[in-house]
Amino acid sequence: MTRTIVESKTKTAIIGFDQPFCVIGERINPTGRKKLALELEAGDFSTVEADAVAQVAAGATVLDINSGAVFTNKMAEDTRYADNNFVEPPLMKELVARVQAIVDVPLCIDSSVPGALESGLAACEGRPLLNSVTGEEERLEIVLPLVKKYNVPVVAISNDDTGISEDPDVRFAVAKKIVERAADFGIPANDIVVDPLVMPIGAMATAGHQVFTLVRRLREELGVNTTCGASNISFGLPNRHGINNAFLPMAMEAGMTSAIMNPVALPVPAARIEAKKLELAEAGVIFPEDMDLELFCQLTGLGSTKPRPGKEMEAIRAANFLTNNDPHGGAWIAFNKEAPKPGHEGRGRAGRSGGRRRRA
């Protein structure tokens, strides 16, 4: 049975067909997050640290660390900052150090810059996952030697010099090529985690069917583990969580063993809470002025004022149970166990002092 081992200094994550689905938290990534990029440019890592803690609390077993920041302000002062080869290696080293200091899960080093990949690998304690190599000749010749040198597993993305093909047979052929080239470097198939590339279902009606078929082939013919950017499937559509929640268990049943995704349901913004209060007030519904905001959000169906596991995590944990990768449902039961209210800790079931009483 194929097993890909990823390690931190103290913890091991196993990606495999007979293992619980591996959730690779994606939030430590400044791409498309202007606020985070500005913070990193200013040397502020508070959001990175908060995201690391929240993702692990939500159930991520590996954290992806992406250093693809654009330092716009520094670029205006020093043209070297326009070059990612200058920006990313030191940033990646600092990101890895900050995250390792606050959580103990394994990491996934994520960059298109070879220098940043090596910088992250050198800074990591344990055995990280490297993200990524493609079927492009230049990329193969740069990344595979790093994989061999540091003895780490690698994400292999199914595109090559011709780009991303809409033909699943072509994407399978690219994955096979990467596995074979890796073998030439002495890298075993169990250290290759293939990303078959999930297309948006809104743009390609067969996207779901394609990826399920591809994952089955990758498992049965190449014997490799697989991953994907899980939210790609719902890009541009309403109720993305609904689509993601259906997609992930279906992909798991097809043989997918991990996903790079956001495990966290983000806190309700203060502006949305105020807007809800105004809406209810206009409808004649008045809440006490001193009502706890968390209680207000729960009563009105807004969500929570705190980060918590997202609905996708619920779907994944249910699928783990249903596929017997959660023996006796222990993880499912623990996940759904209601936390005691403040002041009611240690009072047993549902907060009653002494818990359930037996009849005499």
Coordinates of N, CA and C in Angstrom, one line a residue, residues 1-4 14-19 190 219 223 225 257:
M1 N 0.9 -1.2 0.0 CA 0.0 0.0 0.0 C 0.9 1.2 0.0
T2 N 0.6 2.2 -0.9 CA 1.4 3.4 -1.1 C 1.2 4.3 0.1
R3 N 2.3 4.7 0.8 CA 2.3 5.7 1.9 C 3.3 6.7 1.7
T4 N 2.9 8.0 1.7 CA 3.8 9.1 1.6 C 4.0 9.7 3.0
I14 N 0.8 10.8 7.5 CA 0.9 9.8 6.5 C -0.2 10.0 5.4
I15 N 0.2 10.1 4.2 CA -0.8 10.2 3.1 C -0.9 8.9 2.5
G16 N -2.1 8.3 2.4 CA -2.2 6.9 1.9 C -3.6 6.5 1.7
F17 N -3.9 5.5 0.9 CA -5.2 5.0 0.6 C -5.9 4.4 1.8
D18 N -5.1 3.9 2.8 CA -5.7 3.3 4.0 C -5.6 4.3 5.2
Q19 N -5.4 5.6 4.9 CA -5.3 6.6 6.0 C -6.4 7.6 5.9
N190 N 6.2 6.3 -4.2 CA 5.5 6.7 -2.9 C 5.9 8.1 -2.4
R219 N -4.2 5.9 -9.1 CA -4.0 4.9 -8.0 C -3.8 3.5 -8.6
G223 N 0.0 3.8 -8.9 CA 0.1 3.5 -7.4 C 0.6 4.7 -6.6
N225 N -0.1 8.5 -4.6 CA -1.1 9.3 -3.9 C -1.4 10.6 -4.7
T257 N -6.2 11.2 -1.9 CA -5.7 11.0 -0.5 C -5.4 12.3 0.2

